[in-house]
GROMACS .gro file of N, CA, C and O in nm:
model
  380
    1MET      N    1   9.533  10.942   8.917
    1MET     CA    2   9.546  11.087   8.910
    1MET      C    3   9.542  11.132   8.764
    1MET      O    4   9.605  11.072   8.679
    2ASP      N    5   9.467  11.236   8.738
    2ASP     CA    6   9.463  11.296   8.606
    2ASP      C    7   9.568  11.408   8.604
    2ASP      O    8   9.548  11.513   8.666
    3ILE      N    9   9.678  11.384   8.536
    3ILE     CA   10   9.789  11.480   8.537
    3ILE      C   11   9.746  11.615   8.481
    3ILE      O   12   9.791  11.720   8.529
    4ASN      N   13   9.657  11.615   8.382
    4ASN     CA   14   9.613  11.742   8.323
    4ASN      C   15   9.538  11.827   8.425
    4ASN      O   16   9.564  11.947   8.439
    5LYS      N   17   9.445  11.765   8.498
    5LYS     CA   18   9.370  11.839   8.601
    5LYS      C   19   9.463  11.885   8.713
    5LYS      O   20   9.452  11.998   8.761
    6SER      N   21   9.552  11.796   8.756
    6SER     CA   22   9.644  11.830   8.865
    6SER      C   23   9.736  11.944   8.826
    6SER      O   24   9.764  12.034   8.905
    7LEU      N   25   9.783  11.941   8.702
    7LEU     CA   26   9.872  12.046   8.653
    7LEU      C   27   9.800  12.181   8.646
    7LEU      O   28   9.854  12.282   8.692
    8ARG      N   29   9.680  12.181   8.596
    8ARG     CA   30   9.604  12.307   8.588
    8ARG      C   31   9.571  12.361   8.727
    8ARG      O   32   9.576  12.482   8.749
    9LYS      N   33   9.539  12.272   8.819
    9LYS     CA   34   9.509  12.316   8.956
    9LYS      C   35   9.634  12.376   9.020
    9LYS      O   36   9.627  12.477   9.091
   10ALA      N   37   9.750  12.316   8.995
   10ALA     CA   38   9.876  12.370   9.047
   10ALA      C   39   9.904  12.508   8.988
   10ALA      O   40   9.948  12.599   9.058
   11ILE      N   41   9.878  12.524   8.860
   11ILE     CA   42   9.899  12.653   8.793
   11ILE      C   43   9.804  12.759   8.850
   11ILE      O   44   9.843  12.873   8.874
   12ASP      N   45   9.679  12.719   8.875
   12ASP     CA   46   9.579  12.814   8.926
   12ASP      C   47   9.599  12.850   9.073
   12ASP      O   48   9.573  12.963   9.113
   13THR      N   49   9.644  12.754   9.155
   13THR     CA   50   9.648  12.778   9.300
   13THR      C   51   9.788  12.784   9.359
   13THR      O   52   9.804  12.822   9.474
   14GLY      N   53   9.889  12.744   9.282
   14GLY     CA   54  10.026  12.740   9.335
   14GLY      C   55  10.120  12.833   9.261
   14GLY      O   56  10.078  12.933   9.204
   15ASP      N   57  10.247  12.796   9.262
   15ASP     CA   58  10.351  12.871   9.192
   15ASP      C   59  10.420  12.777   9.096
   15ASP      O   60  10.490  12.683   9.138
   16VAL      N   61  10.400  12.800   8.966
   16VAL     CA   62  10.450  12.712   8.862
   16VAL      C   63  10.525  12.795   8.759
   16VAL      O   64  10.476  12.899   8.715
   17LYS      N   65  10.643  12.749   8.721
   17LYS     CA   66  10.723  12.816   8.618
   17LYS      C   67  10.711  12.736   8.489
   17LYS      O   68  10.727  12.614   8.489
   18LEU      N   69  10.687  12.806   8.379
   18LEU     CA   70  10.671  12.741   8.249
   18LEU      C   71  10.789  12.772   8.159
   18LEU      O   72  10.836  12.886   8.155
   19GLY      N   73  10.836  12.673   8.086
   19GLY     CA   74  10.943  12.692   7.989
   19GLY      C   75  11.078  12.652   8.043
   19GLY      O   76  11.100  12.646   8.164
   20CYS      N   77  11.170  12.624   7.952
   20CYS     CA   78  11.304  12.577   7.989
   20CYS      C   79  11.383  12.682   8.068
   20CYS      O   80  11.449  12.648   8.166
   21ASN      N   81  11.377  12.808   8.025
   21ASN     CA   82  11.455  12.911   8.094
   21ASN      C   83  11.408  12.934   8.237
   21ASN      O   84  11.490  12.937   8.330
   22GLN      N   85  11.278  12.949   8.255
   22GLN     CA   86  11.225  12.971   8.391
   22GLN      C   87  11.246  12.848   8.478
   22GLN      O   88  11.274  12.860   8.597
   23THR      N   89  11.233  12.729   8.419
   23THR     CA   90  11.254  12.605   8.494
   23THR      C   91  11.400  12.596   8.540
   23THR      O   92  11.427  12.565   8.656
   24SER      N   93  11.493  12.626   8.450
   24SER     CA   94  11.635  12.621   8.486
   24SER      C   95  11.670  12.721   8.595
   24SER      O   96  11.745  12.690   8.688
   25LYS      N   97  11.614  12.842   8.587
   25LYS     CA   98  11.639  12.943   8.690
   25LYS      C   99  11.585  12.898   8.825
   25LYS      O  100  11.648  12.919   8.928
   26ALA      N  101  11.466  12.838   8.825
   26ALA     CA  102  11.407  12.790   8.950
   26ALA      C  103  11.490  12.675   9.009
   26ALA      O  104  11.506  12.666   9.131
   27ILE      N  105  11.546  12.590   8.923
   27ILE     CA  106  11.631  12.481   8.971
   27ILE      C  107  11.758  12.538   9.034
   27ILE      O  108  11.801  12.494   9.140
   28GLU      N  109  11.817  12.638   8.968
   28GLU     CA  110  11.939  12.703   9.022
   28GLU      C  111  11.914  12.761   9.160
   28GLU      O  112  12.001  12.757   9.247
   29LYS      N  113  11.795  12.818   9.181
   29LYS     CA  114  11.762  12.877   9.310
   29LYS      C  115  11.729  12.772   9.416
   29LYS      O  116  11.718  12.803   9.533
   30GLY      N  117  11.711  12.647   9.373
   30GLY     CA  118  11.680  12.539   9.465
   30GLY      C  119  11.538  12.541   9.518
   30GLY      O  120  11.511  12.485   9.623
   31GLU      N  121  11.446  12.603   9.442
   31GLU     CA  122  11.310  12.617   9.492
   31GLU      C  123  11.210  12.521   9.427
   31GLU      O  124  11.091  12.527   9.454
   32VAL      N  125  11.258  12.427   9.347
   32VAL     CA  126  11.170  12.338   9.271
   32VAL      C  127  11.141  12.210   9.349
   32VAL      O  128  11.230  12.147   9.402
   33LYS      N  129  11.013  12.174   9.353
   33LYS     CA  130  10.973  12.048   9.416
   33LYS      C  131  10.960  11.937   9.312
   33LYS      O  132  10.980  11.820   9.343
   34LEU      N  133  10.924  11.974   9.189
   34LEU     CA  134  10.905  11.876   9.082
   34LEU      C  135  10.925  11.943   8.947
   34LEU      O  136  10.880  12.057   8.928
   35VAL      N  137  10.992  11.874   8.856
   35VAL     CA  138  11.009  11.922   8.719
   35VAL      C  139  10.941  11.823   8.626
   35VAL      O  140  10.960  11.702   8.639
   36ILE      N  141  10.862  11.873   8.534
   36ILE     CA  142  10.792  11.789   8.436
   36ILE      C  143  10.844  11.828   8.298
   36ILE      O  144  10.845  11.946   8.262
   37PHE      N  145  10.888  11.728   8.220
   37PHE     CA  146  10.943  11.750   8.086
   37PHE      C  147  10.855  11.689   7.980
   37PHE      O  148  10.799  11.581   8.001
   38SER      N  149  10.847  11.754   7.865
   38SER     CA  150  10.782  11.694   7.750
   38SER      C  151  10.879  11.594   7.688
   38SER      O  152  10.998  11.594   7.719
   39SER      N  153  10.828  11.511   7.598
   39SER     CA  154  10.914  11.410   7.535
   39SER      C  155  11.019  11.473   7.444
   39SER      O  156  11.123  11.411   7.419
   40ASN      N  157  10.996  11.594   7.396
   40ASN     CA  158  11.092  11.660   7.307
   40ASN      C  159  11.158  11.782   7.372
   40ASN      O  160  11.200  11.874   7.304
   41CYS      N  161  11.169  11.779   7.504
   41CYS     CA  162  11.238  11.887   7.576
   41CYS      C  163  11.386  11.883   7.539
   41CYS      O  164  11.444  11.774   7.525
   42PRO      N  165  11.451  11.998   7.524
   42PRO     CA  166  11.594  12.000   7.492
   42PRO      C  167  11.676  11.921   7.594
   42PRO      O  168  11.654  11.930   7.715
   43SER      N  169  11.769  11.842   7.544
   43SER     CA  170  11.846  11.751   7.630
   43SER      C  171  11.929  11.824   7.734
   43SER      O  172  11.952  11.771   7.843
   44ASP      N  173  11.975  11.946   7.705
   44ASP     CA  174  12.055  12.018   7.805
   44ASP      C  175  11.970  12.055   7.927
   44ASP      O  176  12.019  12.050   8.040
   45THR      N  177  11.845  12.088   7.907
   45THR     CA  178  11.755  12.120   8.019
   45THR      C  179  11.726  11.994   8.100
   45THR      O  180  11.727  11.996   8.223
   46VAL      N  181  11.701  11.883   8.030
   46VAL     CA  182  11.673  11.756   8.098
   46VAL      C  183  11.792  11.713   8.182
   46VAL      O  184  11.778  11.679   8.300
   47SER      N  185  11.911  11.716   8.124
   47SER     CA  186  12.029  11.671   8.199
   47SER      C  187  12.061  11.765   8.316
   47SER      O  188  12.104  11.720   8.422
   48PHE      N  189  12.036  11.895   8.299
   48PHE     CA  190  12.059  11.991   8.408
   48PHE      C  191  11.969  11.957   8.527
   48PHE      O  192  12.012  11.955   8.642
   49ALA      N  193  11.843  11.928   8.500
   49ALA     CA  194  11.748  11.895   8.607
   49ALA      C  195  11.781  11.761   8.670
   49ALA      O  196  11.773  11.746   8.792
   50GLU      N  197  11.819  11.664   8.589
   50GLU     CA  198  11.850  11.531   8.642
   50GLU      C  199  11.975  11.534   8.730
   50GLU      O  200  11.987  11.456   8.823
   51GLN      N  201  12.069  11.623   8.701
   51GLN     CA  202  12.190  11.635   8.781
   51GLN      C  203  12.167  11.713   8.909
   51GLN      O  204  12.244  11.702   9.003
   52SER      N  205  12.060  11.790   8.913
   52SER     CA  206  12.026  11.864   9.035
   52SER      C  207  11.952  11.770   9.130
   52SER      O  208  11.932  11.653   9.101
   53LYS      N  209  11.908  11.825   9.241
   53LYS     CA  210  11.835  11.743   9.339
   53LYS      C  211  11.684  11.745   9.313
   53LYS      O  212  11.608  11.695   9.394
   54ALA      N  213  11.644  11.801   9.201
   54ALA     CA  214  11.501  11.812   9.170
   54ALA      C  215  11.442  11.676   9.135
   54ALA      O  216  11.508  11.593   9.073
   55ASN      N  217  11.318  11.654   9.175
   55ASN     CA  218  11.244  11.535   9.132
   55ASN      C  219  11.198  11.560   8.989
   55ASN      O  220  11.153  11.670   8.956
   56VAL      N  221  11.209  11.458   8.905
   56VAL     CA  222  11.180  11.473   8.762
   56VAL      C  223  11.072  11.374   8.719
   56VAL      O  224  11.072  11.258   8.761
   57HIS      N  225  10.979  11.423   8.637
   57HIS     CA  226  10.876  11.338   8.578
   57HIS      C  227  10.875  11.364   8.427
   57HIS      O  228  10.874  11.480   8.385
   58LYS      N  229  10.875  11.257   8.348
   58LYS     CA  230  10.869  11.271   8.203
   58LYS      C  231  10.724  11.259   8.158
   58LYS      O  232  10.660  11.157   8.176
   59PHE      N  233  10.673  11.368   8.102
   59PHE     CA  234  10.535  11.375   8.052
   59PHE      C  235  10.523  11.287   7.928
   59PHE      O  236  10.613  11.286   7.843
   60ASN      N  237  10.414  11.217   7.916
   60ASN     CA  238  10.393  11.127   7.804
   60ASN      C  239  10.331  11.202   7.686
   60ASN      O  240  10.215  11.183   7.654
   61GLY      N  241  10.409  11.292   7.627
   61GLY     CA  242  10.361  11.372   7.514
   61GLY      C  243  10.464  11.479   7.481
   61GLY      O  244  10.555  11.505   7.559
   62ASN      N  245  10.447  11.541   7.366
   62ASN     CA  246  10.543  11.645   7.325
   62ASN      C  247  10.510  11.779   7.389
   62ASN      O  248  10.418  11.791   7.469
   63ASN      N  249  10.588  11.882   7.351
   63ASN     CA  250  10.570  12.014   7.413
   63ASN      C  251  10.434  12.077   7.382
   63ASN      O  252  10.380  12.151   7.463
   64ALA      N  253  10.376  12.046   7.268
   64ALA     CA  254  10.242  12.097   7.236
   64ALA      C  255  10.138  12.035   7.330
   64ALA      O  256  10.047  12.104   7.379
   65ALA      N  257  10.150  11.906   7.356
   65ALA     CA  258  10.057  11.837   7.446
   65ALA      C  259  10.074  11.886   7.589
   65ALA      O  260   9.975  11.903   7.662
   66LEU      N  261  10.199  11.911   7.631
   66LEU     CA  262  10.223  11.962   7.767
   66LEU      C  263  10.167  12.104   7.780
   66LEU      O  264  10.108  12.139   7.882
   67GLY      N  265  10.184  12.186   7.677
   67GLY     CA  266  10.126  12.320   7.679
   67GLY      C  267   9.974  12.316   7.691
   67GLY      O  268   9.915  12.390   7.768
   68ALA      N  269   9.912  12.224   7.617
   68ALA     CA  270   9.767  12.208   7.625
   68ALA      C  271   9.725  12.160   7.764
   68ALA      O  272   9.625  12.206   7.819
   69ALA      N  273   9.803  12.070   7.823
   69ALA     CA  274   9.773  12.020   7.957
   69ALA      C  275   9.781  12.133   8.060
   69ALA      O  276   9.709  12.132   8.159
   70CYS      N  277   9.867  12.230   8.033
   70CYS     CA  278   9.880  12.347   8.121
   70CYS      C  279   9.772  12.450   8.095
   70CYS      O  280   9.763  12.551   8.166
   71GLY      N  281   9.693  12.430   7.990
   71GLY     CA  282   9.589  12.525   7.954
   71GLY      C  283   9.643  12.644   7.877
   71GLY      O  284   9.581  12.750   7.874
   72LYS      N  285   9.757  12.626   7.815
   72LYS     CA  286   9.821  12.735   7.739
   72LYS      C  287   9.808  12.710   7.590
   72LYS      O  288   9.814  12.596   7.545
   73PRO      N  289   9.795  12.816   7.510
   73PRO     CA  290   9.782  12.800   7.365
   73PRO      C  291   9.917  12.794   7.293
   73PRO      O  292   9.925  12.821   7.174
   74PHE      N  293  10.021  12.759   7.365
   74PHE     CA  294  10.155  12.752   7.307
   74PHE      C  295  10.228  12.631   7.364
   74PHE      O  296  10.192  12.581   7.471
   75PRO      N  297  10.332  12.584   7.294
   75PRO     CA  298  10.407  12.468   7.344
   75PRO      C  299  10.486  12.500   7.471
   75PRO      O  300  10.539  12.610   7.485
   76VAL      N  301  10.492  12.404   7.562
   76VAL     CA  302  10.568  12.417   7.686
   76VAL      C  303  10.654  12.292   7.700
   76VAL      O  304  10.601  12.181   7.711
   77ALA      N  305  10.786  12.306   7.697
   77ALA     CA  306  10.875  12.190   7.703
   77ALA      C  307  10.906  12.147   7.846
   77ALA      O  308  10.933  12.030   7.871
   78ALA      N  309  10.903  12.242   7.941
   78ALA     CA  310  10.936  12.209   8.080
   78ALA      C  311  10.847  12.290   8.174
   78ALA      O  312  10.814  12.405   8.147
   79VAL      N  313  10.813  12.227   8.286
   79VAL     CA  314  10.731  12.290   8.389
   79VAL      C  315  10.798  12.265   8.523
   79VAL      O  316  10.836  12.151   8.553
   80ALA      N  317  10.815  12.370   8.602
   80ALA     CA  318  10.873  12.357   8.736
   80ALA      C  319  10.764  12.388   8.839
   80ALA      O  320  10.706  12.495   8.838
   81ILE      N  321  10.739  12.292   8.926
   81ILE     CA  322  10.643  12.312   9.034
   81ILE      C  323  10.720  12.365   9.155
   81ILE      O  324  10.801  12.293   9.214
   82VAL      N  325  10.698  12.491   9.189
   82VAL     CA  326  10.763  12.552   9.306
   82VAL      C  327  10.673  12.533   9.428
   82VAL      O  328  10.718  12.498   9.536
   83ASN      N  329  10.544  12.556   9.408
   83ASN     CA  330  10.444  12.537   9.514
   83ASN      C  331  10.323  12.473   9.447
   83ASN      O  332  10.267  12.531   9.353
   84ASP      N  333  10.281  12.358   9.495
   84ASP     CA  334  10.172  12.285   9.429
   84ASP      C  335  10.033  12.339   9.462
   84ASP      O  336   9.935  12.298   9.401
   85GLY      N  337  10.023  12.432   9.556
   85GLY     CA  338   9.892  12.489   9.589
   85GLY      C  339   9.797  12.382   9.639
   85GLY      O  340   9.832  12.302   9.725
   86LYS      N  341   9.679  12.375   9.581
   86LYS     CA  342   9.578  12.277   9.623
   86LYS      C  343   9.577  12.154   9.533
   86LYS      O  344   9.483  12.076   9.534
   87SER      N  345   9.684  12.134   9.457
   87SER     CA  346   9.694  12.024   9.363
   87SER      C  347   9.761  11.902   9.428
   87SER      O  348   9.836  11.915   9.524
   88ASP      N  349   9.736  11.785   9.369
   88ASP     CA  350   9.803  11.662   9.413
   88ASP      C  351   9.916  11.625   9.317
   88ASP      O  352   9.959  11.510   9.314
   89ILE      N  353   9.967  11.720   9.243
   89ILE     CA  354  10.068  11.695   9.139
   89ILE      C  355  10.197  11.636   9.196
   89ILE      O  356  10.266  11.562   9.129
   90LEU      N  357  10.230  11.664   9.321
   90LEU     CA  358  10.355  11.613   9.378
   90LEU      C  359  10.352  11.463   9.400
   90LEU      O  360  10.457  11.402   9.423
   91GLU      N  361  10.236  11.401   9.389
   91GLU     CA  362  10.228  11.254   9.398
   91GLU      C  363  10.298  11.187   9.280
   91GLU      O  364  10.334  11.071   9.288
   92LEU      N  365  10.324  11.261   9.172
   92LEU     CA  366  10.395  11.207   9.056
   92LEU      C  367  10.536  11.163   9.092
   92LEU      O  368  10.588  11.070   9.037
   93LYS      N  369  10.599  11.233   9.186
   93LYS     CA  370  10.738  11.201   9.216
   93LYS      C  371  10.754  11.067   9.284
   93LYS      O  372  10.859  11.009   9.283
   94GLN      N  373  10.645  11.012   9.343
   94GLN     CA  374  10.654  10.878   9.399
   94GLN      C  375  10.636  10.772   9.292
   94GLN      O  376  10.681  10.661   9.309
   95GLY      N  377  10.570  10.809   9.184
   95GLY     CA  378  10.539  10.709   9.081
   95GLY      C  379  10.641  10.699   8.973
   95GLY      O  380  10.745  10.750   8.966
   0.00000   0.00000   0.00000
């Protein structure tokens, strides 16, 4: 699986929250299927997600690389997949 393609497809066809604040709010609401973190995501956001029932995947790159993978011109430290749309991104949680 190409995580970059899967992530962009989820953003285009599903419901995806970008950033630590939106990710944390989505986790609080219990609507997250998968959380993806950059290697330099703030530790409080990481520990909050790990303590919740959310599935967590650690992206192999920093927030600039994760932002680029999302097709955004800015850094993104956390991504919450609420609805994967036509993407296969949820296969990450098994791996």
